[in-house]
CSV table of C-alpha atoms in Angstrom, one decimal:
chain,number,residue,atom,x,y,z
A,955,UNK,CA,61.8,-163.4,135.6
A,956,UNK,CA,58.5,-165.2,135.8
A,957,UNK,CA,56.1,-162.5,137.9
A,958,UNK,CA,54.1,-164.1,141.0
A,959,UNK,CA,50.3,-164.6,140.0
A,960,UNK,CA,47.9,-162.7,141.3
A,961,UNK,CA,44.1,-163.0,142.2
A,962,UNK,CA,41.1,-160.8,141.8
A,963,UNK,CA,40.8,-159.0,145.3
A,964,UNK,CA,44.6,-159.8,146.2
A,965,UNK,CA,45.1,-156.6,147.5
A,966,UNK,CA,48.3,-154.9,145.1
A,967,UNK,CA,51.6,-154.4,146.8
A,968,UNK,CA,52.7,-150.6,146.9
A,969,UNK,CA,55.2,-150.0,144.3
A,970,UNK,CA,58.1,-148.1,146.9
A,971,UNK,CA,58.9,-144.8,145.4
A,972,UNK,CA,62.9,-143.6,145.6
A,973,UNK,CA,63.6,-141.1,148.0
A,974,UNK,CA,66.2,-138.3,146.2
A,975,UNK,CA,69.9,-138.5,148.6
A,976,UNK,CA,69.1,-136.7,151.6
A,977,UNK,CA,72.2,-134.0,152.0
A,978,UNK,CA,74.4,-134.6,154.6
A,979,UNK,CA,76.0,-131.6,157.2
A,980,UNK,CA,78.6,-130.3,154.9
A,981,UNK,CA,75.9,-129.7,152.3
A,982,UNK,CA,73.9,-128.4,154.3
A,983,UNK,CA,76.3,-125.8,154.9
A,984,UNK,CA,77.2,-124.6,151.7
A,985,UNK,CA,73.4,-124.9,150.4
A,986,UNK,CA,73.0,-122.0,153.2
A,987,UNK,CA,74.9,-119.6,150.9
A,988,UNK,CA,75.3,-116.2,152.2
A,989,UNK,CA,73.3,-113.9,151.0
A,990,UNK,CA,74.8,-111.0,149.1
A,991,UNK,CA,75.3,-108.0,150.2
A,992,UNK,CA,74.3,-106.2,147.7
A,993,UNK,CA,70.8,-108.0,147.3
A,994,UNK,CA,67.8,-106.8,148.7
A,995,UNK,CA,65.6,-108.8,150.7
A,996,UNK,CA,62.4,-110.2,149.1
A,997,UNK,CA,59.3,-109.0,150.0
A,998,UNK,CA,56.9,-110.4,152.3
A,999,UNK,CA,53.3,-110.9,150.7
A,1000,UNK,CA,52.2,-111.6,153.5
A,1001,UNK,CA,53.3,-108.7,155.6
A,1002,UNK,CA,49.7,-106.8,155.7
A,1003,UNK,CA,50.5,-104.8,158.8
A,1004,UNK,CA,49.7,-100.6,158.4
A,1005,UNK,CA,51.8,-97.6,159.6
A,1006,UNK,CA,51.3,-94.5,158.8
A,1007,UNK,CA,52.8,-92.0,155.8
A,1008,UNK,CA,54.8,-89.0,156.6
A,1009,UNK,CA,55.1,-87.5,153.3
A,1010,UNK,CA,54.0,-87.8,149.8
A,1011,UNK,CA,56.9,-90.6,148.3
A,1012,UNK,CA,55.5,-93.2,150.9
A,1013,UNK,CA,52.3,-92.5,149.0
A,1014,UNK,CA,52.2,-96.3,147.5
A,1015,UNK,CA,49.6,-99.6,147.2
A,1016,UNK,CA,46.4,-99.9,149.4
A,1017,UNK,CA,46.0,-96.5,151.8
A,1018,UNK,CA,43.1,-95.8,154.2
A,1019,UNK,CA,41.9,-91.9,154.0
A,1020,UNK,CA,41.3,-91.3,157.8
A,1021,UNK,CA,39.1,-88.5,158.5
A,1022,UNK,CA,39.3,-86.1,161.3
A,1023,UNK,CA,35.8,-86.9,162.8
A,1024,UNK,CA,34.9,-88.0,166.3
A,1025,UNK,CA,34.4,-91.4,166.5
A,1026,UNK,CA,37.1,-91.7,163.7
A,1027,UNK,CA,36.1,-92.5,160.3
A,1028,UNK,CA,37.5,-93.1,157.0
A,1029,UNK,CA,36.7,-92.4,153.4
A,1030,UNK,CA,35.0,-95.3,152.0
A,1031,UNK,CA,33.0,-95.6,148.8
A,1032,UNK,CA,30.3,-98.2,147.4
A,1033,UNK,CA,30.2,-100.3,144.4
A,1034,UNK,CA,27.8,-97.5,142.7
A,1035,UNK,CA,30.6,-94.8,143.3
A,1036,UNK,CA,29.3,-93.3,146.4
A,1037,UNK,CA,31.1,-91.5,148.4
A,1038,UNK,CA,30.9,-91.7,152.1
A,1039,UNK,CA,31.9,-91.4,155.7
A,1040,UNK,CA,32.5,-95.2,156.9
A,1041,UNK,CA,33.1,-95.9,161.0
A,1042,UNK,CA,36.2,-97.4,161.7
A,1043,UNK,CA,36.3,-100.3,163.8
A,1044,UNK,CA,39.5,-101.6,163.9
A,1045,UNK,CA,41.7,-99.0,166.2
A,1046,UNK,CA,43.8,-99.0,169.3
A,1047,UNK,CA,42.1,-96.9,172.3
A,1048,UNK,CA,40.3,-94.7,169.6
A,1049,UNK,CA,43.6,-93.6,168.4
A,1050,UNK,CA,43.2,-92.6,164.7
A,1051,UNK,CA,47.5,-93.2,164.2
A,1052,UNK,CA,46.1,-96.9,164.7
A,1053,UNK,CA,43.4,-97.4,162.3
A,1054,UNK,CA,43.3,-100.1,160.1
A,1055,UNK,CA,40.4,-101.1,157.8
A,1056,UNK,CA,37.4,-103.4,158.2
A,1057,UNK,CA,35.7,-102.9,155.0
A,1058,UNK,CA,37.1,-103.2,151.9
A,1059,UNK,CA,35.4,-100.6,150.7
A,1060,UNK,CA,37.5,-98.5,152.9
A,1061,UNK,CA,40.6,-99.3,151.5
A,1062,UNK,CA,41.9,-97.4,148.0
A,1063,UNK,CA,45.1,-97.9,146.1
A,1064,UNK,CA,47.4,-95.1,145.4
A,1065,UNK,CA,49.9,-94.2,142.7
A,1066,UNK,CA,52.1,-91.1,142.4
A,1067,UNK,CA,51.6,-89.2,138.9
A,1068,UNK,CA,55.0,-89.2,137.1
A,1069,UNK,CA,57.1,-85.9,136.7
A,1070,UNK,CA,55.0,-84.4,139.3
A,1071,UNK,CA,55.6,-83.0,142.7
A,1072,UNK,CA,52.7,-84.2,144.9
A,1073,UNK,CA,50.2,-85.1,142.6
A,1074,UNK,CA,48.7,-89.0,143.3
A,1075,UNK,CA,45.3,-90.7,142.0
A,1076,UNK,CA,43.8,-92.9,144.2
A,1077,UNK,CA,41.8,-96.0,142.9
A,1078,UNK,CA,38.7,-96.9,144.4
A,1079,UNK,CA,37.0,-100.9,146.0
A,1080,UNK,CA,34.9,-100.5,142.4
A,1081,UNK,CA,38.3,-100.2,140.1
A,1082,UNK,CA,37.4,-96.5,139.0
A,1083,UNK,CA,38.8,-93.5,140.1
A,1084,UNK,CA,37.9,-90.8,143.0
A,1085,UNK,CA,37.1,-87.4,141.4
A,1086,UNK,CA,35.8,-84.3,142.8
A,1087,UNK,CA,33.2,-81.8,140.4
A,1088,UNK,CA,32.9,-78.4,140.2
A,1089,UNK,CA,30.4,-78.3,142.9
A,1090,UNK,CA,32.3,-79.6,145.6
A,1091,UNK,CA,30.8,-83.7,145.3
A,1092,UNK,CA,33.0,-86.6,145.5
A,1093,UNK,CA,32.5,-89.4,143.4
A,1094,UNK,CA,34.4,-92.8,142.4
A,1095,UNK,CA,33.2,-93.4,138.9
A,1096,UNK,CA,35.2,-92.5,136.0
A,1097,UNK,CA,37.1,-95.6,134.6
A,1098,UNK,CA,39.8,-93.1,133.1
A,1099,UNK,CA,41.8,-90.7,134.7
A,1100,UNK,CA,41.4,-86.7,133.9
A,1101,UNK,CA,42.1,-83.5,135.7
A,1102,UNK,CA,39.1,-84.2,138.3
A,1103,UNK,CA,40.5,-87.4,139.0
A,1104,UNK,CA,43.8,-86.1,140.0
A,1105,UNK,CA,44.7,-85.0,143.8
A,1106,UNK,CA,47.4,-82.7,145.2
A,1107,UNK,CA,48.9,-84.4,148.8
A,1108,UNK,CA,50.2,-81.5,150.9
A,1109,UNK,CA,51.6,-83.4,153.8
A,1110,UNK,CA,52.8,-81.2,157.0
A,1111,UNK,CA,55.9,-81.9,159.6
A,1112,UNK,CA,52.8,-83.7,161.9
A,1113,UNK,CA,52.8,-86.4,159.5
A,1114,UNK,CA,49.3,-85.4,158.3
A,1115,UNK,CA,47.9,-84.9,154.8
A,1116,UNK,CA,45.2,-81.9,153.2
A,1117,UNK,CA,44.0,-83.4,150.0
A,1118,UNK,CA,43.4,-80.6,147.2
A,1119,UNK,CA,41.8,-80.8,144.0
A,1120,UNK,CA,43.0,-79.2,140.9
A,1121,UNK,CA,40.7,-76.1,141.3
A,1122,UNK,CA,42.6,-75.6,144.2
A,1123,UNK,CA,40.2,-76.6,146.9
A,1124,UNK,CA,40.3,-79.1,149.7
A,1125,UNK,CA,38.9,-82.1,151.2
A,1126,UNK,CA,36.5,-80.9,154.6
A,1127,UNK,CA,34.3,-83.4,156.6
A,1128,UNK,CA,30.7,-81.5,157.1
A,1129,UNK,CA,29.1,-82.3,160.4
A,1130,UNK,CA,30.0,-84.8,162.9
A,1131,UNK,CA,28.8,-87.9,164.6
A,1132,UNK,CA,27.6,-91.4,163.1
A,1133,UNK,CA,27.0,-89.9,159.6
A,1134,UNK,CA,29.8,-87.3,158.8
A,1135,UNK,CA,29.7,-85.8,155.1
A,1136,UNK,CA,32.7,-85.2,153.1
A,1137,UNK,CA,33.0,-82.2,150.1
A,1138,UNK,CA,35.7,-81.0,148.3
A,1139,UNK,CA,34.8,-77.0,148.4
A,1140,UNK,CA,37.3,-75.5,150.9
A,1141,UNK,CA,39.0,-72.8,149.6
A,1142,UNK,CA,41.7,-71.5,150.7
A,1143,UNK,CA,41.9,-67.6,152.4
A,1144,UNK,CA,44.8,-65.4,152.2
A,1145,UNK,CA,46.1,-64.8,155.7
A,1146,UNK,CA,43.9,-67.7,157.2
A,1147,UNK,CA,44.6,-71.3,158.1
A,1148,UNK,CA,42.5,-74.3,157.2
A,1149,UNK,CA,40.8,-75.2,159.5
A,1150,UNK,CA,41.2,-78.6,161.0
A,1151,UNK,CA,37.7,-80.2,159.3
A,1152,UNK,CA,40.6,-80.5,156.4
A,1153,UNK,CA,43.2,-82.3,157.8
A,1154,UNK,CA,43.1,-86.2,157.0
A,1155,UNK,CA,45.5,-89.1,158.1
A,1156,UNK,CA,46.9,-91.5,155.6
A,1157,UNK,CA,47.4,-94.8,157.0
A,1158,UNK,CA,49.2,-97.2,154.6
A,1159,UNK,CA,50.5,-101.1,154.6
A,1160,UNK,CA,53.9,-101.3,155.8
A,1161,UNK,CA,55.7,-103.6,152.4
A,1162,UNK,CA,55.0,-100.2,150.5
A,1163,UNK,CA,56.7,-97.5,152.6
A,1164,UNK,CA,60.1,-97.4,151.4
A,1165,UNK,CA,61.8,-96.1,154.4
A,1166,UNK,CA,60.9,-99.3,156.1
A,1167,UNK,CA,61.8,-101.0,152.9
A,1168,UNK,CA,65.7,-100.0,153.3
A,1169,UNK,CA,65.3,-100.7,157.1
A,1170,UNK,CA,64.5,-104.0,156.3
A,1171,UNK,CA,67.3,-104.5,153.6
A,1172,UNK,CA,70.1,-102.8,155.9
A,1173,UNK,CA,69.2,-105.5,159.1
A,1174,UNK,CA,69.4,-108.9,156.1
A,1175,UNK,CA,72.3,-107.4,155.1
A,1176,UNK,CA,74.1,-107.3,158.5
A,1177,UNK,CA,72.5,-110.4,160.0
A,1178,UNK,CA,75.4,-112.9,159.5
A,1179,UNK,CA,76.5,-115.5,161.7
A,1180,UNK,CA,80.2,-115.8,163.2
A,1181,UNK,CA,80.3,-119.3,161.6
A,1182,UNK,CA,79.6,-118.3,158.2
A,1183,UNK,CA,82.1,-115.5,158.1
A,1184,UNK,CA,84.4,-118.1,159.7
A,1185,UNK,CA,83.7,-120.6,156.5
A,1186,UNK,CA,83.9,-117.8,154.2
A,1187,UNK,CA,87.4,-116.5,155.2
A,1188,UNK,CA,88.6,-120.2,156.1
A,1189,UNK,CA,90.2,-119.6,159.5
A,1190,UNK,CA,89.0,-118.6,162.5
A,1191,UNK,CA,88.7,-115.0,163.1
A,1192,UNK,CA,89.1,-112.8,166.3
A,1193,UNK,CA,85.9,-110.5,167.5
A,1194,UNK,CA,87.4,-107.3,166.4
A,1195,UNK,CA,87.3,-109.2,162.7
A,1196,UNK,CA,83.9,-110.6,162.8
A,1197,UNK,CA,82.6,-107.0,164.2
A,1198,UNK,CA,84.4,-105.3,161.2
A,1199,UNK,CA,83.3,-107.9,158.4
A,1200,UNK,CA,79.2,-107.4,160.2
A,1201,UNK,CA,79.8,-103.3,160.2
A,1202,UNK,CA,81.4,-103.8,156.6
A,1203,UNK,CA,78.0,-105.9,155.3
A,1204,UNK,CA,75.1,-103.3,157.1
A,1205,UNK,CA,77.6,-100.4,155.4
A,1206,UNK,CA,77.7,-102.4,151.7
A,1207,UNK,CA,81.6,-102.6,151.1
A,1208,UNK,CA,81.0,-106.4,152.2
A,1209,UNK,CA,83.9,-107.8,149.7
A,1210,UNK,CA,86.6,-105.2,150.7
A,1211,UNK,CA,86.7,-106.0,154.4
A,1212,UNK,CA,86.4,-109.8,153.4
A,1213,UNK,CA,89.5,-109.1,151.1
A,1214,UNK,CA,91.2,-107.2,153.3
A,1215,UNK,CA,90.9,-109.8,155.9
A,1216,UNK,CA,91.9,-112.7,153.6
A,1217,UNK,CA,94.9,-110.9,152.9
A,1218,UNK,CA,95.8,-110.3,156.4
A,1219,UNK,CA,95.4,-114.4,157.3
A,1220,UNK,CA,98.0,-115.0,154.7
A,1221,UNK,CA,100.3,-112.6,155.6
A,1222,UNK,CA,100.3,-113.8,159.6
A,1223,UNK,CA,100.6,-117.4,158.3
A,1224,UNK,CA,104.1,-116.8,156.7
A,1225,UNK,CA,105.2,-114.0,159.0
């Protein structure tokens, strides 16, 4: 077919692209498939909210050392490894079980040491380590992890954390006000409690605490609508059913109740 003839500066027709077959309202129904209920949920990236740990297994991802100062602070440290005491900002009425960080040089990433019972290293804003000499100095600088490097969490049943090196002393903030210091020289005295200068808050993001982790996998796994049960079992079912199948999915025996309920259809139809 001859085409039409065309002029410099005709303006060119839009070439109409073909839209893909739009599903219709049954389709849409079984694209919703059910999710199973023996899946876990997939994590939201973008869930950056921060709660605090309570014991030494939440210990996981970015974590924000919050020091027992007045105005609260956190342990922050500078591209150059410095270690420092950094004034939080971001906190509900001053409470320090509300802190969240500002600076990312607040913020350092920690992983539990395998085989051990409480031992975690915690990566600093500069990718290096945090370490503690003999002489009681902090530092983030050592690309590789050794002994100094490596941190005992003692947590306690207040949901509070004493950091101790492996010479067996702890984490203190010296002084107060704007410009607290922080060593690692407390010992520890037979008889005598540490005093509170040592005790330290660890505030973490929420994706990485793995209590709230199975929360968050039990409530997918019971939210289920009436009407997909319904189109599941291919009848309609009574409440006492659909409260059983939802109990059944939150419990993870799921596909025994569902059976258990087919079966019972078929046996009222040819009673």
């Amino acid at each position: 077919m001859p085409k039409a003839l065309t002029f410099k500066g005709d303006k060119k027709p839009s070439k109409k692209r073909k839209r893909p077959d739009e599903p219709n309202a049954d389709d849409a129904t079984t694209s919703t498939s059910l999710i199973r209920a023996n899946e876990a949920p997939t994590e939201d990236p973008e869930d950056d909210t921060w709660v605090s740990a309570d014991t030494f297994t939440d210990l996981s991802g970015p974590i924000l050392l919050v020091l027992p100062t007045s105005p609260p602070h956190a342990l922050a440290c500078d591209q150059l490894g410095a270690v420092f005491a950094s004034k939080l900002e971001n906190l509900v009425e001053g409470n320090p079980a509300s802190a969240e960080p500002h600076d990312v040089r607040q913020v350092f990433v920690a992983t539990r040491v395998v085989g051990s019972e409480g031992d975690v290293v915690f990566k600093g804003c500069n990718g290096r380590y945090l370490g503690c000499d003999k002489v009681g100095v902090l530092r983030v600088e050592r690309e590789a992890i050794s002994p100094e490097e490596t941190w005992t969490c003692e947590a306690s049943e207040s949901g509070v954390f004493r950091l101790r090196t492996t010479r067996g002393k702890y984490v203190r903030v010296d002084g107060e006000g704007e410009k607290p210091g922080v060593r690692g020289d407390v010992e520890e005295v037979e008889g005598e409690e540490l005093s509170g200068s040592t005790v330290i808050r660890i505030r973490m993001q929420a994706r990485f605490k793995p209590k709230l982790k199975v929360e968050k996998a039990e409530k997918v796994r019971a939210k289920i609508s009436r009407k997909e049960l319904e189109d599941e079992v291919g009848r309609r079912l009574e409440d006492d059913e659909v409260r059983k199948l939802k109990k059944a999915r939150k419990e993870g025996n799921f596909h025994e109740a569902m059976l258990d309920v087919k079966v019972k259809g078929k046996h009222d139809k040819f009673a």
